[in-house]
Short mmCIF file of C-alpha atoms and ligand atoms in Angstrom, two decimals:
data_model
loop_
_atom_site.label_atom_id
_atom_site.label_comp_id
_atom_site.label_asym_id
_atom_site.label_seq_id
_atom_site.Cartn_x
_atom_site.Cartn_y
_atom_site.Cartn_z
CA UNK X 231 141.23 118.33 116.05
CA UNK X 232 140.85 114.94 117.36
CA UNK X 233 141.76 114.44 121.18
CA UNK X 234 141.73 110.66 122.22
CA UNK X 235 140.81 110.96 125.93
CA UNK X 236 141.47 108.03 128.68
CA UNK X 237 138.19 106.47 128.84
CA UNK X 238 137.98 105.87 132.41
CA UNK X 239 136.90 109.86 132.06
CA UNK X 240 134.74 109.79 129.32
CA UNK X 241 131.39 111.27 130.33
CA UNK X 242 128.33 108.95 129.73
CA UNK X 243 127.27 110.98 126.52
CA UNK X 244 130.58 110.29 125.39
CA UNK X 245 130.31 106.90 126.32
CA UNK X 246 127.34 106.20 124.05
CA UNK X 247 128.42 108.64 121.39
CA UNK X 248 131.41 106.05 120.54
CA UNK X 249 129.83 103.01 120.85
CA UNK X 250 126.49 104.28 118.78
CA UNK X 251 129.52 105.21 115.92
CA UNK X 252 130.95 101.56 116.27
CA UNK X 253 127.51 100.03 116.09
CA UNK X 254 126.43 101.88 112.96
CA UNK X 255 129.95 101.08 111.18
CA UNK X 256 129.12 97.01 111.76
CA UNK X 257 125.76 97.42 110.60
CA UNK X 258 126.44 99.10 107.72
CA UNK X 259 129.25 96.55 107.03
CA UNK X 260 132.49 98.97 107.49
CA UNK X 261 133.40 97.07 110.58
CA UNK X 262 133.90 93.67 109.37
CA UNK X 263 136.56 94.72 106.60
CA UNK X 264 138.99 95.81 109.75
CA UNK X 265 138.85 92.40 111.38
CA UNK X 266 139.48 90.14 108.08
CA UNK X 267 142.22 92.56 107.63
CA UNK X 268 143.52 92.87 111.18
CA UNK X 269 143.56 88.52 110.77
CA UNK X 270 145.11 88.36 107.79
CA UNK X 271 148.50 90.39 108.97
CA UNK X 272 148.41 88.89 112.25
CA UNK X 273 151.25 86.62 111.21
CA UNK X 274 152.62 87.74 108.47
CA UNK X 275 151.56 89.69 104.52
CA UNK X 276 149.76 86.61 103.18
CA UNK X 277 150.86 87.97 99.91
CA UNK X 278 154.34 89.00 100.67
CA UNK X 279 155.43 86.79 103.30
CA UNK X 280 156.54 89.82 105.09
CA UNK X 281 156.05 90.81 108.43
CA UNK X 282 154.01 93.45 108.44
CA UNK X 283 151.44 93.97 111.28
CA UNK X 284 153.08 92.04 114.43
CA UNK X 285 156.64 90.57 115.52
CA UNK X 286 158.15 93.53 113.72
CA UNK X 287 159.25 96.38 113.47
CA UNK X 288 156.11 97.69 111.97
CA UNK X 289 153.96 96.52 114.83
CA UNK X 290 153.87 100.00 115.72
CA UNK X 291 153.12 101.81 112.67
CA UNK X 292 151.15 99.09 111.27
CA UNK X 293 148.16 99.56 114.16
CA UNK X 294 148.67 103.38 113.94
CA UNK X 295 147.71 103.65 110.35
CA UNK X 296 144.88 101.20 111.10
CA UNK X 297 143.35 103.05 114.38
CA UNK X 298 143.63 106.19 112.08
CA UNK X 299 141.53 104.59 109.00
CA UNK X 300 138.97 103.25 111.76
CA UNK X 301 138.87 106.25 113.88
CA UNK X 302 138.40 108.64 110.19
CA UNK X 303 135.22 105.46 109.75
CA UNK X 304 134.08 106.79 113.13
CA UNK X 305 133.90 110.48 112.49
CA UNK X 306 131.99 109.80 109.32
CA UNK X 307 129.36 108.52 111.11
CA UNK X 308 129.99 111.22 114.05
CA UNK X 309 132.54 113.68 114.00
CA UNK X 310 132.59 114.03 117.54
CA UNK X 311 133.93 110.76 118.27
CA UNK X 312 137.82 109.68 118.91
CA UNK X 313 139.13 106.25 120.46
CA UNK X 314 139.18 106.57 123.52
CA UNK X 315 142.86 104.86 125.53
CA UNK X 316 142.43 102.10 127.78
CA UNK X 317 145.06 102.37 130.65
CA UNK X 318 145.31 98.82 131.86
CA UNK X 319 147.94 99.94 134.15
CA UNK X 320 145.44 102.15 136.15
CA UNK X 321 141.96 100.33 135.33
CA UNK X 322 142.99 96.75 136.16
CA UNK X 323 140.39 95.06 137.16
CA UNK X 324 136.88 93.55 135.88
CA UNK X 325 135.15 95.98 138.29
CA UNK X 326 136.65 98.88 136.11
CA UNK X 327 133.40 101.22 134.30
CA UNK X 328 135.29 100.31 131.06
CA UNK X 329 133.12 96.86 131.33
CA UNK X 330 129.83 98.29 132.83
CA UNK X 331 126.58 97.48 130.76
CA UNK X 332 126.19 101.53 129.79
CA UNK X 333 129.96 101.36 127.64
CA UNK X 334 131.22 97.78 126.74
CA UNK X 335 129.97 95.23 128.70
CA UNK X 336 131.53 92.68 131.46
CA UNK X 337 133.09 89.33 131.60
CA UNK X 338 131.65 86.21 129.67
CA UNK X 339 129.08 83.85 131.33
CA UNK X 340 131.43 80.85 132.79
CA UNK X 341 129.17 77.91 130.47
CA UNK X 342 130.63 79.19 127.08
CA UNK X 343 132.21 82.96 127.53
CA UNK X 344 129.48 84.55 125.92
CA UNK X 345 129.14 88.20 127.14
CA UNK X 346 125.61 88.60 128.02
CA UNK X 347 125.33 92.09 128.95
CA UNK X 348 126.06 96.15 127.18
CA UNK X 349 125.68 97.14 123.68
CA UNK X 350 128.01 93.94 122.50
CA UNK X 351 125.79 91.44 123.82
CA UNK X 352 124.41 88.37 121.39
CA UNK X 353 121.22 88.77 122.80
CA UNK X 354 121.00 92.93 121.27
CA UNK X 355 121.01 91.18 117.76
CA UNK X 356 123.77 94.03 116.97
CA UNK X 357 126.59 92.06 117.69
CA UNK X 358 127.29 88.97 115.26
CA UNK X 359 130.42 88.04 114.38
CA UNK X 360 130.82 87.34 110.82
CA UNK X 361 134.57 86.84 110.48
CA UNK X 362 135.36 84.32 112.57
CA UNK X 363 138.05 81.35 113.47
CA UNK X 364 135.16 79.10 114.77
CA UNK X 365 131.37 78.65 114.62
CA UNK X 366 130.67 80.73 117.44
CA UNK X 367 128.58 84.17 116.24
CA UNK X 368 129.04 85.65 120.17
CA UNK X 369 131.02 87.86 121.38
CA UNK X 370 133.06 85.91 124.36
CA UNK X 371 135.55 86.98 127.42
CA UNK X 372 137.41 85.29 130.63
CA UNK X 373 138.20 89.00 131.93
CA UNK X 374 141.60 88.08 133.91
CA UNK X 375 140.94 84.40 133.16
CA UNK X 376 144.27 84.13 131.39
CA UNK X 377 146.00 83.89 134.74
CA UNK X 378 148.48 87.02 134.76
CA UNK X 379 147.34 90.16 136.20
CA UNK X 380 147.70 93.42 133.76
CA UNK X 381 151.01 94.94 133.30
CA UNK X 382 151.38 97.46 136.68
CA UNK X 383 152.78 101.05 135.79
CA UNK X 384 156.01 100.31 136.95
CA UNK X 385 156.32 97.68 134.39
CA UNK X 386 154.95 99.96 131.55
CA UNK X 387 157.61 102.16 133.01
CA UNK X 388 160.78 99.85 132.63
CA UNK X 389 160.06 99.11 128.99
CA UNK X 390 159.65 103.02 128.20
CA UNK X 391 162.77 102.81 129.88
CA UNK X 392 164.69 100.67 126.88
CA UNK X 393 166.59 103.38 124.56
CA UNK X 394 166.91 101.49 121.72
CA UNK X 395 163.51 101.40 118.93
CA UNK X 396 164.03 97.57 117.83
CA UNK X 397 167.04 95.26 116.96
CA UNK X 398 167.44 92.57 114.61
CA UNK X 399 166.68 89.89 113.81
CA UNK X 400 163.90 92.49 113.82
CA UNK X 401 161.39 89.19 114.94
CA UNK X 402 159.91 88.38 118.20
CA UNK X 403 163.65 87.60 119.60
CA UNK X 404 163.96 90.77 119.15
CA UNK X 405 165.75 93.22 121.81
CA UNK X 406 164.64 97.13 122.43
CA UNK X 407 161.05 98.93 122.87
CA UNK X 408 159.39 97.44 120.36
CA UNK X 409 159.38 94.02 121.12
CA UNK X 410 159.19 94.37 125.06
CA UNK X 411 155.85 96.86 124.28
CA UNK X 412 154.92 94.08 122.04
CA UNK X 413 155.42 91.42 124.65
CA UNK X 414 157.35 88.48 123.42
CA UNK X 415 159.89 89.44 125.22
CA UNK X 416 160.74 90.39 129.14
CA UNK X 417 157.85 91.65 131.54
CA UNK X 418 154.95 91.45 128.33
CA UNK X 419 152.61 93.96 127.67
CA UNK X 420 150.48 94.41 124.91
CA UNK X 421 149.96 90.06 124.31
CA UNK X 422 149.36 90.01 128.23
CA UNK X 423 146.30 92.41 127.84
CA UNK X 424 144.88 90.86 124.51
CA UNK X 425 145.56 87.72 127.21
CA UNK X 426 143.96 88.94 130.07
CA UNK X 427 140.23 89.86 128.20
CA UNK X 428 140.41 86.81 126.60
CA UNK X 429 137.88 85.07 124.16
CA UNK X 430 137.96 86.57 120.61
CA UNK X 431 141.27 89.05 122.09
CA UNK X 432 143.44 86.14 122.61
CA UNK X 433 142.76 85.20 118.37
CA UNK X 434 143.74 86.93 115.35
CA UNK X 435 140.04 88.24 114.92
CA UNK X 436 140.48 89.93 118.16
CA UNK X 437 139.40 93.71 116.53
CA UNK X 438 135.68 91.83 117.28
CA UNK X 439 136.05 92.89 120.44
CA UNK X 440 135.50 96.77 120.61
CA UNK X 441 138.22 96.90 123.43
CA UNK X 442 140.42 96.58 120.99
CA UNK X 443 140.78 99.83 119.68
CA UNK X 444 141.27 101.14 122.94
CA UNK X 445 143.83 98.86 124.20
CA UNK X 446 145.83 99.90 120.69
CA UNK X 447 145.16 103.48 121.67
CA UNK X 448 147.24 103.07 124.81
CA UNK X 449 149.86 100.89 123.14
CA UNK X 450 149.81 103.78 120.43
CA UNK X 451 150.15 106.19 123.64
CA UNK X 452 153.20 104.19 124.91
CA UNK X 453 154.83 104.72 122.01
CA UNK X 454 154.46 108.71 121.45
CA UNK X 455 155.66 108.78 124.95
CA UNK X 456 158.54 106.48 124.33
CA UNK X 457 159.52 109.21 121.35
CA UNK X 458 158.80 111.98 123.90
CA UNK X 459 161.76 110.43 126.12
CA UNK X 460 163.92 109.30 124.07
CA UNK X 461 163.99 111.89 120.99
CA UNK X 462 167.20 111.10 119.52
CA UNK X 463 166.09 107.15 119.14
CA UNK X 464 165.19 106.54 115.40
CA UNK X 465 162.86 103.85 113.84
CA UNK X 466 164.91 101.11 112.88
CA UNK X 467 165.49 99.58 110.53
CA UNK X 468 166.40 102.45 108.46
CA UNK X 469 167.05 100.86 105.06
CA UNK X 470 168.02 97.48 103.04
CA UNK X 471 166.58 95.32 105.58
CA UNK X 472 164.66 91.69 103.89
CA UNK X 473 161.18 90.75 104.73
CA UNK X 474 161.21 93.86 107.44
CA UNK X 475 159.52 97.26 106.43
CA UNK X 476 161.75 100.27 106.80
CA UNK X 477 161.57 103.42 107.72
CA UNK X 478 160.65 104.40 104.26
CA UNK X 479 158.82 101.10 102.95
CA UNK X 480 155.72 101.32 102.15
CA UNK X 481 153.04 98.75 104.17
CA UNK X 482 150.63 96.59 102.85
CA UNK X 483 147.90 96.83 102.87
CA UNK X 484 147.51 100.65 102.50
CA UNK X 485 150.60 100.77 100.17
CA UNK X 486 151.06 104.45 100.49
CA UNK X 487 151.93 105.21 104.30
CA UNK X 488 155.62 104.17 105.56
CA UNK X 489 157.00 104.52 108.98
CA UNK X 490 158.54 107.87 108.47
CA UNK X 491 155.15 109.13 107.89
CA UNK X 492 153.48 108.08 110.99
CA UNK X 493 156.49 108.72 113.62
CA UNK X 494 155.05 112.22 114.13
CA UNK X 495 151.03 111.07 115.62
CA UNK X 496 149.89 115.13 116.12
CA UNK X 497 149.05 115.68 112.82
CA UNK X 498 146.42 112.89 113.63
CA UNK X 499 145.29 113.11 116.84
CA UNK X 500 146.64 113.80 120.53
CA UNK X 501 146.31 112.37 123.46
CA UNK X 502 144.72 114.31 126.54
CU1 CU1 Y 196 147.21 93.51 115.99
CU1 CU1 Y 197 147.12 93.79 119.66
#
């Protein structure tokens, strides 16, 4: 059974034991795949026109299905190994362990953002960005450089507070949970984190930064407690809705996973 554990509690073993399964996946050129994909449905489907992965709906289901096809990459390499949630309410600050040299690394040198120290480093040679929206091969960051400070608890709090799964136009004018977790609308969460780290988070190719996968573990937390409190709010939309995925649609690109399938996480994972 796979527990995703907060990762400010990891234990250094631990530590090492997921970033050792995240270096082995780029090497062996299973990582890459997840960023050009993660970029191509950071708009929209490029083939559909649909919104698929963000400002919809799907947002939510979209990045479960994707941290479950990367975290099943992970265990095939070690079987021990689960993505580990960042809680930037709690760990808000560049000083957090999360960005010590031992797990991923610190803030970006001020000439050019390059993040010179931890396993993601340039300099380790194990680190090279490949897909890419510029020239630059290195890993970058402004840790809190983005102006905003992290989303506090009590923020997290009032949108877990909003009853209501999503409402149309189903976009990023949208009202309900969705879209405030999201963060185009009200106090911002989820585009004020990718915000805060900065450098290749603020992009579409942002899954080159291993953070990530842990930010999308919390965001994938705040939505299984969201269900937890509010357990007679569906998905919407349910049905007959254009350009929007359903609750039974399929999504691109796995083609055979709709939201109805992924509303229950446990089968999955849990959270400790
Ligand atoms: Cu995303
Ligand atoms: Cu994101």
């Amino acid at each position: 059974m796979t527990v995703r554990k907060n990762q400010a509690n990891l234990t250094s073993a631990e530590k090492q034991a997921f970033v050792n399964a995240v270096l082995t996946l780029k090497s062996t050129g299973r990582y890459d795949p997840y960023v050009t994909t993660h970029n191509a449905f950071i708009m929209s489907d490029t083939d559909s026109g649909d919104r698929v992965g963000h400002r919809s709906p799907s947002f939510l289901p979209w990045h479960r299905q994707y941290l479950i096809q990367f975290e099943r990459d992970l265990q095939s390499v070690d079987p021990s190994v689960s993505i580990p949630y960042w809680d930037w309410t709690a760990d808000r600050t560049a000083g957090s362990s999360l960005w010590a040299p031992n797990f991923l690394g610190g803030t970006g040198r001020s000439r050019d953002g390059q993040v010179t120290d931890g396993p993601f480093a340039f300099s380790t040679g194990n680190w090279t960005l490949n897909v890419r929206t510029d020239s630059r091969t290195f890993l970058r960051r402004a840790l809190g450089g983005g102006g905003r400070p992290l989303p506090t608890r009590a923020e997290a709090d009032s949108v877990l507070a909003l009853a209501a799964y999503d409402a149309a136009p189903w976009n990023s004018g949208s009202e309900g949970f969705r879209n405030h977790l999201e963060g185009w609308r009200g106090v911002n969460l989820h585009n004020r984190v990718h915000v805060w780290v900065g450098g290749q988070m603020a992009t579409g190719v942002s899954p080159n930064d291993p953070v990530f996968w842990m930010h999308h573990a919390f965001v994938d937390k705040l939505w299984a407690d969201w269900q937890a409190l509010h357990p007679s709010s569906p998905y919407l939309p349910a049905a007959g809705t254009a350009n929007v995925v359903d609750l039974n649609d399929t999504m691109r690109p796995w083609n055979n996973v709709t939201p109805a399938a992924l509303l229950d996480h446990t089968p999955h994972y849990t959270y400790a």
